[in-house]
Short mmCIF file of C-alpha atoms and ligand atoms in Angstrom, two decimals:
data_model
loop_
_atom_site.label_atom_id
_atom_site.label_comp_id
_atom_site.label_asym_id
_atom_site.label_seq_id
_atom_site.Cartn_x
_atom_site.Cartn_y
_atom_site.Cartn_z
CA UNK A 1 45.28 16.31 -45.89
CA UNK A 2 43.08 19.07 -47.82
CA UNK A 3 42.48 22.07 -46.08
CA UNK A 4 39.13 24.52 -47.57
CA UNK A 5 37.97 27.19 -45.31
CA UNK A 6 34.31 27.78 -45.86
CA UNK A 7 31.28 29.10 -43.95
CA UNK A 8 33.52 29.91 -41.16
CA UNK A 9 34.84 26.43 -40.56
CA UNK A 10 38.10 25.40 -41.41
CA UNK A 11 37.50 22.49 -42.74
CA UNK A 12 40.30 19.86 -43.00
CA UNK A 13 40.14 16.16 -45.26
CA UNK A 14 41.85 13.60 -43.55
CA UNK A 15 42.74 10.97 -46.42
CA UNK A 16 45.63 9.17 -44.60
CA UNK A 17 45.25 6.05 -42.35
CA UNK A 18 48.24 6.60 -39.91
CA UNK A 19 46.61 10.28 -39.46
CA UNK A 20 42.97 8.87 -39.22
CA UNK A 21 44.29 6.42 -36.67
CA UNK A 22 45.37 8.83 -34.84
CA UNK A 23 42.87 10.74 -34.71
CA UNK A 24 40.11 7.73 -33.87
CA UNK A 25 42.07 6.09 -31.43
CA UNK A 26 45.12 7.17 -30.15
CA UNK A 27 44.30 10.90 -29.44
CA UNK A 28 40.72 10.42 -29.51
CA UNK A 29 40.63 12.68 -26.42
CA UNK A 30 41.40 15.67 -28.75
CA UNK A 31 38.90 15.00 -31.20
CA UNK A 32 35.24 15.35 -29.99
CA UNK A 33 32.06 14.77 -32.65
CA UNK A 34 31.92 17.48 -35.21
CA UNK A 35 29.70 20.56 -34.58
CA UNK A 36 28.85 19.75 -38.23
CA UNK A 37 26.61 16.87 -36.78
CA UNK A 38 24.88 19.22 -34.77
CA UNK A 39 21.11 19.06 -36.51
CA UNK A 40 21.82 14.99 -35.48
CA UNK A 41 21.57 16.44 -32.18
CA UNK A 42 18.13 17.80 -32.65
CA UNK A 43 17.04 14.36 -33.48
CA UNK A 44 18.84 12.43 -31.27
CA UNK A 45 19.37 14.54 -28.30
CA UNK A 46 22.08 13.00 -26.26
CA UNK A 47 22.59 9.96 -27.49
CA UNK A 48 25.26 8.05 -28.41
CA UNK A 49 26.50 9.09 -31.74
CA UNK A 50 26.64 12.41 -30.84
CA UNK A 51 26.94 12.60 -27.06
CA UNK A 52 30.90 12.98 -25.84
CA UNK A 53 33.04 13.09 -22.71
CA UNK A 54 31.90 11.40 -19.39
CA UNK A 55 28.51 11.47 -20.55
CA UNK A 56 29.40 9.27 -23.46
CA UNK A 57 31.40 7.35 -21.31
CA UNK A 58 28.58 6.49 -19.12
CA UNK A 59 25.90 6.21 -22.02
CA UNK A 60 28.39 3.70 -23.42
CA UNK A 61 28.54 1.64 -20.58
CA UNK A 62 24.85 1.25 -19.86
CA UNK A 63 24.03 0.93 -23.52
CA UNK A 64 26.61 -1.66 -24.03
CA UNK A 65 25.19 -5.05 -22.70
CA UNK A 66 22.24 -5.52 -24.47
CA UNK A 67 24.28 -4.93 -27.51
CA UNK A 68 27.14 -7.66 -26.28
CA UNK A 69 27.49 -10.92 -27.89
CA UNK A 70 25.80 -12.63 -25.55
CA UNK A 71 22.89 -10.43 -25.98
CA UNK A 72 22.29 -11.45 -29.59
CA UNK A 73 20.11 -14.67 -29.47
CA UNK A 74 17.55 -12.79 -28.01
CA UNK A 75 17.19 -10.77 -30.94
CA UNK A 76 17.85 -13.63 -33.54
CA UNK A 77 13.70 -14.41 -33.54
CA UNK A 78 13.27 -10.74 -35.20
CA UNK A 79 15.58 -10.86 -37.58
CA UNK A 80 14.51 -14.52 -38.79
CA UNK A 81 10.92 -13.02 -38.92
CA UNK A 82 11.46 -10.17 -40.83
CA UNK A 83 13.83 -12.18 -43.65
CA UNK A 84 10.98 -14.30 -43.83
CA UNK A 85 8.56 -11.47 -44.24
CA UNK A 86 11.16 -10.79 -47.09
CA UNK A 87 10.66 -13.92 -48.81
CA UNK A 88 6.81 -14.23 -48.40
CA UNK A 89 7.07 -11.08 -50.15
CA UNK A 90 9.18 -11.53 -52.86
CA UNK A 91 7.78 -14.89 -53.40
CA UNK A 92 3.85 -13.57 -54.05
CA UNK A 93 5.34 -10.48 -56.49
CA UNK A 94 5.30 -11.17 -59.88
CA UNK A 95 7.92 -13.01 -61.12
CA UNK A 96 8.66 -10.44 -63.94
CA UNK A 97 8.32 -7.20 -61.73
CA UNK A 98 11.92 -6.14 -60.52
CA UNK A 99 12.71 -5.94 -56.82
CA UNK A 100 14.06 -2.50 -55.79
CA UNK A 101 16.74 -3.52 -53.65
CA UNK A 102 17.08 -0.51 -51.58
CA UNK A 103 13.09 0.01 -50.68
CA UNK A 104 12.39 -3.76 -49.92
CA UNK A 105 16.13 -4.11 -47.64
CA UNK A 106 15.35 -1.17 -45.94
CA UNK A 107 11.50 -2.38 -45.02
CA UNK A 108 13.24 -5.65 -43.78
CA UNK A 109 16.25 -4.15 -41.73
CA UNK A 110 13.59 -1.87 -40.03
CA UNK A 111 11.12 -4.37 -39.23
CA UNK A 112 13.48 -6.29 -37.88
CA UNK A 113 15.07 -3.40 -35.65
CA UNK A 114 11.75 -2.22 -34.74
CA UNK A 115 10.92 -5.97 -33.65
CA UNK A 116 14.47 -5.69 -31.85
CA UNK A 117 14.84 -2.69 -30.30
CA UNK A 118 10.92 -2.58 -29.16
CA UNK A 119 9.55 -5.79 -28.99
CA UNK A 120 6.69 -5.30 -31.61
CA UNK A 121 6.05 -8.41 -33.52
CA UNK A 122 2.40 -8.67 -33.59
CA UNK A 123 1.53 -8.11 -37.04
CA UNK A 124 -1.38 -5.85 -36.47
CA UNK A 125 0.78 -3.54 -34.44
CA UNK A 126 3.58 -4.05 -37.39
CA UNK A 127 1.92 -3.32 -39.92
CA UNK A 128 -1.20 -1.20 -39.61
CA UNK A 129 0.09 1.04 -37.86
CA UNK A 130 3.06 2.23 -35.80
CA UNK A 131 5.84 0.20 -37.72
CA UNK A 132 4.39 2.55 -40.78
CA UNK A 133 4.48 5.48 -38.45
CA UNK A 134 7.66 4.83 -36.89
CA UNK A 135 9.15 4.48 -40.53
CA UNK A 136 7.56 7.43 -42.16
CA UNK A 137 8.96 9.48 -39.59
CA UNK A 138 12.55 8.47 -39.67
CA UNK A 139 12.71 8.11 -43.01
CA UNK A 140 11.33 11.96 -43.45
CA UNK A 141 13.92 12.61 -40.77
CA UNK A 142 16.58 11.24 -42.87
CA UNK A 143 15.80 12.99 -45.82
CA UNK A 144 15.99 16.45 -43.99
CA UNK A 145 18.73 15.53 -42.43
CA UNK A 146 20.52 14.88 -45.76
CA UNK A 147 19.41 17.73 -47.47
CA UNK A 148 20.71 20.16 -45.18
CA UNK A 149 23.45 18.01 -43.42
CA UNK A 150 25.94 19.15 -46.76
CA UNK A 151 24.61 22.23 -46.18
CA UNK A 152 27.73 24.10 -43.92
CA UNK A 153 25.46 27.68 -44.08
CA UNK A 154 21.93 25.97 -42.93
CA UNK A 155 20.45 28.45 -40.94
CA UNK A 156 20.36 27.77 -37.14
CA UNK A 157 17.56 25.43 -35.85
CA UNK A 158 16.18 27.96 -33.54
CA UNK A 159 15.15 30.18 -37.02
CA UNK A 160 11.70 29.95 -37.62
CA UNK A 161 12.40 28.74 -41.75
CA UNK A 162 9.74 26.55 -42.83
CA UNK A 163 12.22 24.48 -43.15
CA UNK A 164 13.35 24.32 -39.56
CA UNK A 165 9.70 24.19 -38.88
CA UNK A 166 8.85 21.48 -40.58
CA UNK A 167 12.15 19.53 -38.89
CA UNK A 168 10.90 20.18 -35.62
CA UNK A 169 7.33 19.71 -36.27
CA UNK A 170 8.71 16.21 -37.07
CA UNK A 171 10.86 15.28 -34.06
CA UNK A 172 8.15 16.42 -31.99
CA UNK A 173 6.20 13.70 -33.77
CA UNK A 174 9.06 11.09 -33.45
CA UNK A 175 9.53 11.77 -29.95
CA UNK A 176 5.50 11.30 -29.28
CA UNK A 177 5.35 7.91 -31.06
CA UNK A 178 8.42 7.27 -28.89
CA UNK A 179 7.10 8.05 -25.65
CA UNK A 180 3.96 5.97 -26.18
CA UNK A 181 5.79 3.17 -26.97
CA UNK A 182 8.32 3.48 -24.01
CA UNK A 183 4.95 3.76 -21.71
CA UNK A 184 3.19 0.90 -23.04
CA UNK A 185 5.95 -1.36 -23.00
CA UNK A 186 6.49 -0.23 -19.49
CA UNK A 187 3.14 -1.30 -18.60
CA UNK A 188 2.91 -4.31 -19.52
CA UNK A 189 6.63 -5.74 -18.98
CA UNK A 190 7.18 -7.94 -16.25
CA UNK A 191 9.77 -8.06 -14.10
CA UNK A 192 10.75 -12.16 -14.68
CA UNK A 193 10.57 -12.23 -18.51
CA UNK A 194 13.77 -12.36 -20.46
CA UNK A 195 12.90 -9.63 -22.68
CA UNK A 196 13.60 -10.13 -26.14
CA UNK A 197 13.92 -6.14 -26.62
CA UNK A 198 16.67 -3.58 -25.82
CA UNK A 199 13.71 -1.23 -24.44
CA UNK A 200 12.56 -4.26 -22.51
CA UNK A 201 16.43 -5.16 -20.80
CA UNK A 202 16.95 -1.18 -20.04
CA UNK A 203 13.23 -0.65 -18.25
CA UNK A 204 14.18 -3.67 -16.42
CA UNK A 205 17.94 -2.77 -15.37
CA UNK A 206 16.18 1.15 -14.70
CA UNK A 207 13.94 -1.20 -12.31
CA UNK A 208 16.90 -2.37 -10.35
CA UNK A 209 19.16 0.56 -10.84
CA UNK A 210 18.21 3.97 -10.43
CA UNK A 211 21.53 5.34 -11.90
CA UNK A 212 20.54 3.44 -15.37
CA UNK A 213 18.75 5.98 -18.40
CA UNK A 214 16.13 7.97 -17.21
CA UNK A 215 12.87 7.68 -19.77
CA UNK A 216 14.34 11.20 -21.67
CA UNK A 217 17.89 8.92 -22.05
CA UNK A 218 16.09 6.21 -23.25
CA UNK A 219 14.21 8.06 -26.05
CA UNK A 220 17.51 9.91 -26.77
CA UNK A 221 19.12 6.27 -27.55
CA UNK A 222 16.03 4.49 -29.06
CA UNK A 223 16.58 7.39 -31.58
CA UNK A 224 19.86 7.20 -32.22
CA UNK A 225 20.06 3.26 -32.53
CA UNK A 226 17.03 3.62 -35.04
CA UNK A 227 19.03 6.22 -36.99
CA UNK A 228 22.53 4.61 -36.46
CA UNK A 229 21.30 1.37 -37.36
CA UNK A 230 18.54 0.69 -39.85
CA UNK A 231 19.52 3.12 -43.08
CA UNK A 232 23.55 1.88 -43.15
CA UNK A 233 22.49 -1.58 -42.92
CA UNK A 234 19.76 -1.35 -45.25
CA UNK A 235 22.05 -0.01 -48.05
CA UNK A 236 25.10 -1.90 -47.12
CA UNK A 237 23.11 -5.20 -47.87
CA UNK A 238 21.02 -3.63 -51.16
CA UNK A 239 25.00 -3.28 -52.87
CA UNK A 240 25.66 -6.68 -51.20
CA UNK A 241 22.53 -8.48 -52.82
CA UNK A 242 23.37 -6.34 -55.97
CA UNK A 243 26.71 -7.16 -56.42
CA UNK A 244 25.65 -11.13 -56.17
CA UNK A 245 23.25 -10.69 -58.91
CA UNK A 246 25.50 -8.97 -60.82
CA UNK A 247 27.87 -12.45 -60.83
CA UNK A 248 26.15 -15.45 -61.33
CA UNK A 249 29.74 -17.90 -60.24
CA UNK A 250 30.13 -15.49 -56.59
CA UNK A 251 26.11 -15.94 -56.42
CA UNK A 252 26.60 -20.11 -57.05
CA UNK A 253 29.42 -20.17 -54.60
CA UNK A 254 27.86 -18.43 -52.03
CA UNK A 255 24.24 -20.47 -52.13
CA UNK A 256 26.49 -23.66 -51.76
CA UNK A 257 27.87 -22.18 -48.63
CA UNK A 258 24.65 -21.46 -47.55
CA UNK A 259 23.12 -24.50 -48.62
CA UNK A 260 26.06 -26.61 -46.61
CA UNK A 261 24.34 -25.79 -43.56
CA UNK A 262 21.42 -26.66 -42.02
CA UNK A 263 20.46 -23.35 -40.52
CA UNK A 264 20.29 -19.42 -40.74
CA UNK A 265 22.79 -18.78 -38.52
CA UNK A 266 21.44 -18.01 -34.72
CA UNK A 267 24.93 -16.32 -32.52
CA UNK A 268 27.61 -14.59 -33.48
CA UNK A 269 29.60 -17.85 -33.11
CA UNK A 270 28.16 -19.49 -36.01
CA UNK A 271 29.54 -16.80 -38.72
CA UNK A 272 32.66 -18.38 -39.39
CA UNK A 273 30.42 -21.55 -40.96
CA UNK A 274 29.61 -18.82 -43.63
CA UNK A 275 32.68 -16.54 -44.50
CA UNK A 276 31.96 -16.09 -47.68
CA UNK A 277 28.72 -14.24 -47.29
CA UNK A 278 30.09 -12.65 -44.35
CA UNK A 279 32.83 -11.82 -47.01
CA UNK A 280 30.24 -10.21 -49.06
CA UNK A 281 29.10 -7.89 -46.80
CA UNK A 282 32.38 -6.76 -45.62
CA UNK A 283 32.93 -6.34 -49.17
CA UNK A 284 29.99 -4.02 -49.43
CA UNK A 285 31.45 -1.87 -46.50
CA UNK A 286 34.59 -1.84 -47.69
CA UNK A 287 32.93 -0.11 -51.05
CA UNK A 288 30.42 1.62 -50.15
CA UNK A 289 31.21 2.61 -46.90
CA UNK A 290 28.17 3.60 -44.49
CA UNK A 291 28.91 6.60 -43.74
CA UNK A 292 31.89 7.38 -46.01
CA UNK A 293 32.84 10.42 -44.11
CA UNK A 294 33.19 10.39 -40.49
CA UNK A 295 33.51 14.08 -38.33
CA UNK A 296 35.32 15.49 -36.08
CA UNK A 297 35.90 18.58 -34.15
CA UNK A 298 39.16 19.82 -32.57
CA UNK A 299 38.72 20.74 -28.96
CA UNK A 300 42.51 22.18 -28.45
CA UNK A 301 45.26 23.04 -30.77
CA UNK A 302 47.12 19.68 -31.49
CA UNK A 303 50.23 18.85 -33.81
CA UNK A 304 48.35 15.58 -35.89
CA UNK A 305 51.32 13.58 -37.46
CA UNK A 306 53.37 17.35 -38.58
CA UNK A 307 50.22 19.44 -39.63
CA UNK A 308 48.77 22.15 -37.13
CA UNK A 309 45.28 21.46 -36.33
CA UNK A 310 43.66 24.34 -34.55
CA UNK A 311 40.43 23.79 -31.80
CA UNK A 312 37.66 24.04 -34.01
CA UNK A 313 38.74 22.57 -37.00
CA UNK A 314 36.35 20.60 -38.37
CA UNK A 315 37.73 17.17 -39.61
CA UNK A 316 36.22 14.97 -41.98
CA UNK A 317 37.92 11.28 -42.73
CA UNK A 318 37.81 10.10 -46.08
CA UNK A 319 36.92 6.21 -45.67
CA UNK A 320 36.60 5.39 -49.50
CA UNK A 321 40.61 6.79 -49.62
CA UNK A 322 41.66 4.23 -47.54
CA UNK A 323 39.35 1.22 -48.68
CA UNK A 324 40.64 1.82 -52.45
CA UNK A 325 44.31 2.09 -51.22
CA UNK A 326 45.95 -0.57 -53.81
CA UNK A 327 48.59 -1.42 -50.73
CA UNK A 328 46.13 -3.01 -48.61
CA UNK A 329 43.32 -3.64 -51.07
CA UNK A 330 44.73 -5.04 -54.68
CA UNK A 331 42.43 -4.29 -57.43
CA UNK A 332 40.25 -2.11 -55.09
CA UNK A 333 37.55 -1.61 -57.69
CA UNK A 334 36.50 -5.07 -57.93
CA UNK A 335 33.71 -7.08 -56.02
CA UNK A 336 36.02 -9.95 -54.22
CA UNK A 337 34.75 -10.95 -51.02
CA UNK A 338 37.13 -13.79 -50.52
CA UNK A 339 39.52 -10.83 -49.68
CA UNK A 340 38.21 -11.87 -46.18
CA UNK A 341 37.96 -15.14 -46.04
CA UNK A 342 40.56 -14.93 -43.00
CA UNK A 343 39.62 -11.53 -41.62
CA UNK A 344 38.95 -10.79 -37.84
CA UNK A 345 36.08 -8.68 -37.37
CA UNK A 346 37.75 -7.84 -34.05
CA UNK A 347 40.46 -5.59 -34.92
CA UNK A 348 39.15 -4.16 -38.72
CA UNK A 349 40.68 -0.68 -38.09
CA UNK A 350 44.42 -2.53 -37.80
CA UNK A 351 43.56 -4.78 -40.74
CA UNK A 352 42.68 -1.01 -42.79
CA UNK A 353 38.85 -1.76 -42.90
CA UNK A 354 36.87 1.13 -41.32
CA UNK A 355 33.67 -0.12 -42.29
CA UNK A 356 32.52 0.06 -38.26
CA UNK A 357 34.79 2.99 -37.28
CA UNK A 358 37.36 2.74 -35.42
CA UNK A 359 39.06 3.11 -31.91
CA UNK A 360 36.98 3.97 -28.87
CA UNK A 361 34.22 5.51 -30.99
CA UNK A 362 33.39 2.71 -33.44
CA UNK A 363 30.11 1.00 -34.15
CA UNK A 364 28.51 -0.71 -30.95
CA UNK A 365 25.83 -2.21 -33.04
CA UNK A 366 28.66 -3.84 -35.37
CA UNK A 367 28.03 -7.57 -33.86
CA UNK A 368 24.18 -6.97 -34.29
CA UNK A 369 24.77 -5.35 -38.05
CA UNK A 370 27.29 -8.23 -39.43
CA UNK A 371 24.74 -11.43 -37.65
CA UNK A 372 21.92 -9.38 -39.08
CA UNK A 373 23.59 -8.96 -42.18
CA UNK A 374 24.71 -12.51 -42.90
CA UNK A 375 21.56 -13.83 -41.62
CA UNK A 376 19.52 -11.42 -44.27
CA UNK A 377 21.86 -12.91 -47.31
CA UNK A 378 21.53 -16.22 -46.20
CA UNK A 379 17.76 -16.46 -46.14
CA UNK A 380 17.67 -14.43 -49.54
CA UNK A 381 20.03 -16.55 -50.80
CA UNK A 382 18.32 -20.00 -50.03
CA UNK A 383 15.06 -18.99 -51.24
CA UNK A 384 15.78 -17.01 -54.63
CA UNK A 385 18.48 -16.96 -57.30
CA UNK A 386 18.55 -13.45 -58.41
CA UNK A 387 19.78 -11.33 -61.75
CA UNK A 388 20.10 -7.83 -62.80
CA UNK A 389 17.54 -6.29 -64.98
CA UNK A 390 19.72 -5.80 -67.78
CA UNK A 391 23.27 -7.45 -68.07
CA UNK A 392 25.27 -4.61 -66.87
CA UNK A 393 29.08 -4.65 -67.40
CA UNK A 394 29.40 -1.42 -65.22
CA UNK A 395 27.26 -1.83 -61.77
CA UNK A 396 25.24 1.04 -60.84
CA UNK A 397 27.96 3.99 -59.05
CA UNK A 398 27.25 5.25 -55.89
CA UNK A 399 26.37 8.82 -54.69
CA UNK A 400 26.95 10.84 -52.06
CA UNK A 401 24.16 11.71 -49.83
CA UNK A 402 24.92 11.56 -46.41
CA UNK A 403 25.52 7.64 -47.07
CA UNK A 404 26.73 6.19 -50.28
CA UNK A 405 23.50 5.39 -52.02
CA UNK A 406 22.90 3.83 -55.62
CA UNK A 407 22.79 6.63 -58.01
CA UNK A 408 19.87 4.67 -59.36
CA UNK A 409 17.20 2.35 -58.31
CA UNK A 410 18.96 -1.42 -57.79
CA UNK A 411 16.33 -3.79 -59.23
CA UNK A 412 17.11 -7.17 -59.59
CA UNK A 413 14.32 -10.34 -60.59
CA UNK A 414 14.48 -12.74 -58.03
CA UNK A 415 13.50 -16.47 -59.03
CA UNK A 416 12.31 -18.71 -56.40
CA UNK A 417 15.02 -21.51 -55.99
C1 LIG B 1 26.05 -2.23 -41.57
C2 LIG B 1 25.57 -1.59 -40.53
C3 LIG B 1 26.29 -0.52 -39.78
C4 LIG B 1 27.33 0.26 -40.16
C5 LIG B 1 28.06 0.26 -41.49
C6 LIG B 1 27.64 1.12 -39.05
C7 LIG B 1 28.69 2.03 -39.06
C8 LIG B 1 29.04 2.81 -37.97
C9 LIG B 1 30.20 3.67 -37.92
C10 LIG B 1 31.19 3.88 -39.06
C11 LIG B 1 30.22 4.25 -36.71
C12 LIG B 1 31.28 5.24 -36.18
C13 LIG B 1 30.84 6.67 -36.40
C14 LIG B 1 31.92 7.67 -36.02
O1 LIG B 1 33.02 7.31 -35.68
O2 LIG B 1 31.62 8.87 -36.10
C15 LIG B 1 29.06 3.78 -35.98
C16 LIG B 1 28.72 4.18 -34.71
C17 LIG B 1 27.55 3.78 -34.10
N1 LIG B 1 26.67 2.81 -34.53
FE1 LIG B 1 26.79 1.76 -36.22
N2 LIG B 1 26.78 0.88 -38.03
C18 LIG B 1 25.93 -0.14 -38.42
C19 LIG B 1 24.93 -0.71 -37.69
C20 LIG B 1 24.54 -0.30 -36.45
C21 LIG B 1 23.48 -0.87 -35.68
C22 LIG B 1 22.64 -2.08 -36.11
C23 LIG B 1 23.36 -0.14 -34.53
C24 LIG B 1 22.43 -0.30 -33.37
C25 LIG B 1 21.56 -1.25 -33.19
C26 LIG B 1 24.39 0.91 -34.59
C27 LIG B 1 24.59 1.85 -33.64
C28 LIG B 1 25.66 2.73 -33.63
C29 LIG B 1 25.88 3.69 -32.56
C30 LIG B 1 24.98 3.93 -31.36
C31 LIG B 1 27.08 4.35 -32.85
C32 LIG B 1 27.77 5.43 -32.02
C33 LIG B 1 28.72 4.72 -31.05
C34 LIG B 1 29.52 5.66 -30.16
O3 LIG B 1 29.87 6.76 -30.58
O4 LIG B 1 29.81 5.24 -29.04
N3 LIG B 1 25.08 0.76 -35.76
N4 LIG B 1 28.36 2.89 -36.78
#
C-alpha cells in the first residue's frame, strides 16, 4: 500500500490481493467508484460503470439478461460478420504492407459491437455513414478522456476551457447520433421479432414493463457498453494476435486447435473445444490488463486489512502487481497461455486473475468479451499465418494510457493460409 497525497486527494495504491479482495468484494459496500472517474460520468451519465448504490443495483438487474449466456447466440451473427469483414480485408491488402494490429482489431471489435448492441448490419448504414460517425466520436471521446483522465488538477467540466468545450461539444454529438438511432430502431422494431440487438431486447422489455430504462437510461448504457466494451477488447486481442506472431510453435499449436474443429465457435458452451486460444487471450489480460488500474472511493472511514482508510480516499488497485506475482504466476514475464488450460472463467478473482474485475462490480460483458474474443482469433487464425515485421527478441512494451496500449504500432504480415 503507497500512500501520495496530491491535488487534494489522498491517494492510496492498493498492490496486495487479500487487500484488493477486500476491497472488490467483501466490503464492496465501503468502496463506491472513484470521484477520479468523474469526467466518465459526463460521457456516460448514469450508467453502469460509474453509477452506484440502488441505482446500480437496479441498472444491473435490467441490464443483465441480454448480456446472460443464453443471450449470446443472438449476437454470434455480428461477430462472425465482422471477423469476416476482417479477413476480406486483410486478404485484398497487399501481401507486403504490415497490418497494424491495434487500428484493424479495433475497426472489427466495433463493428461487431455496433452490429450487437444496435442491430446495424446493412453495409450502407455500416459503412458510409453512422458506423464512421459513431466511431469517430468515441474514439475522440477516448482520447480526451485519456488525456485528462491522469490529469488529478483538470479543471472542472462546468469551466468554459476550450478544452471542456470541445468535450462537451462532443458528447452533445454522441448523445444526438444516439438518440436517432434509439428512435429509428424504435420505429421500426416489432413487437414478435427476436431481436438480435441489446437496444432491440430493452425497447421491447420497456414495451412490456414500464419500470425497465427510460430512453435517457438507455442512452446512458448504450454509452457506457460502447466505452466499456469495444477499446479493452480491441487491445486485449491486438497483444493476443501479437504475441502469436511473435512465436511461430504457440501460433502452429493453436491453428491445429482451431483447425480440429469444424466451426467458429457459436455459445459460450463451445469454448472449452478451444482452450488454448481461449488461453491466449486470458494470457493477454493477464499482461496487459484492460484497465490496469481500477478506482475507488472511500465513502466512510474503514480499517482495510490494519491500514486506516479515511472517506474520500481515493484508491487505485494495481492489477499488473498481482498478475506478475511469481506465487501464482511462475515466470510472469513470459507469453504461456497453457497456464490456463484448466482455468474456470467463473471464479478468476479466487484463481488471482483480475482480468474482468472482481466481486460484485466485475465485467458484465465478460461472457460476450471472452466468445467474442476466441471467436476473433479463431477466424484470424484459420485464414492467415502471421509474423512480426522484424524478428523481435523483445516484444513491443506496453504504456500507460488509461489502458495498457503498445508503446508502438503492432504490425504484423499476415499470409493467407
Ligand atoms: C476484453 C474485454 C473486456 C475487459 C478486459 C473488460 C474489463 C472490465 C473490468 C476490469 C471491469 C471492472 C471495472 C471496475 O471494477 O471498476 C469491467 C466492468 C464493466 N464492463 Fe467490461 N471488459 C471487457 C469487455 C466488456 C464488454 C464487451 C462489455 C459490454 C458489452 C463490457 C461492459 C462492462 C460494464 C458495463 C462494466 C461495469 C459493470 C458494473 O459496474 O456493474 N465489458 N470490465
Amino acid at each position: 500500500m503507497v500512500r501520495l497525497d496530491a491535488a487534494g486527494f489522498r491517494l492510496l495504491q492498493v498492490s496486495d490481493e487479500a487487500l484488493m479482495r477486500e476491497i472488490l468484494r467483501d466490503t464492496s459496500r465501503v468502496y463506491r467508484k472513484a470521484s477520479l472517474m468523474r469526467r466518465l460520468g459526463a460521457i456516460t451519465g448514469e450508467g453502469l460503470l460509474i453509477n452506484d448504490g440502488e441505482l446500480w443495483k437496479r441498472h444491473r438487474r435490467l441490464a443483465n439478461p441480454a448480456l446472460a449466456a443464453g443471450s449470446l447466440p443472438r449476437y454470434v451473427p455480428a461477430m462472425y460478420a465482422a471477423v469476416a469483414r476482417t479477413c476480406a480485408h486483410w486478404r485484398g491488402a497487399c501481401a507486403d504492407t504490415p497490418v497494424d494490429l491495434v487500428t484493424e482489431l479495433s475497426h472489427t471489435t466495433l463493428v461487431s459491437l455496433l452490429d450487437s448492441i444496435f442491430g446495424m448490419r446493412d453495409d450502407a448504414q455500416m459503412l458510409g455513414g453512422r458506423v464512421t460517425r459513431v466511431s469517430g466520436v468515441i474514439h475522440a471521446l477516448l482520447d480526451e478522456l485519456v488525456r485528462h483522465g491522469s490529469a488529478l488538477a483538470a479543471p472542472p467540466l462546468s469551466w468554459p476551457t476550450p478544452g471542456n468545450l470541445r468535450f462537451r461539444r462532443r458528447i452533445a454529438e454522441a448523445n444526438a447520433i444516439l438518440d436517432d438511432i434509439i428512435a429509428r430502431r424504435r420505429e421500426v422494431l416489432t413487437e414478435t421479432e427476436v431481436a438480435p440487438d441489446l437496444l432491440g431486447q430493452w425497447l421491447q422489455q420497456r414495451r412490456r414493463d414500464p419500470g425497465h430504462f427510460s430512453a435517457g437510461e438507455m442512452r446512458d448504457e448504450l454509452m457506457t457498453m460502447l466505452i466499456a466494451g469495444h477499446h479493452s477488447l480491441a487491445i486485449a486481442l491486438a497483444w493476443a494476435v501479437y504475441h502469436l506472431a511473435l512465436d511461430a510453435d504457440l501460433q502452429a499449436a493453436v491453428q491445429a486447435e482451431v483447425d480440429a474443429v469444424p466451426d467458429l465457435p457459436q455459445t459460450p458452451e463451445d469454448l472449452p473445444q478451444l482452450p488454448l486460444a481461449r488461453g491466449v487471450l486470458l494470457e493477454a489480460l493477464r499482461l496487459y490488463p484492460q484497465p490496469p488500474i481500477l478506482l475507488r472511493e472511500a465513502t466512510a472511514d474503514h480499517s482495510l486489512g490494519g491500514y486506516r482508510i479515511r472517506a474520500g480516499d481515493q484508491l487505485l488497485l494495481s492489477i499488473p502487481a498481482l498478475h506478475h506475482d511469481p506465487r501464482h504466476w511462475p515466470q510472469p514475464q513470459r507469453f504461456d497461455p497453457r497456464r490456463f488450460t484448466d482455468f474456470s472463467t467463473d471464479g478468476m478473482m479466487q484463481a488471482h486473475h483480475l482480468g474482468f474485475g472482481g466481486g460484485p462490480r466485475s465485467c458484465i460483458g465478460r461472457r460476450f468479451a471472452l466468445l467474442e474474443g476466441v471467436l476473433v482469433l479463431a477466424g484470424v487464425l484459420r485464414a492467415f499465418r502471421l509474423r512480426t515485421v522484424i524478428s523481435d527478441a523483445t516484444p513491443v512494451p506496453p504504456r500507460f494510457a488509461g489502458m495498457l496500449v503498445p508503446s508502438a504500432p503492432l504490425l504484423v504480415r499476415v499470409q493467407a493460409r
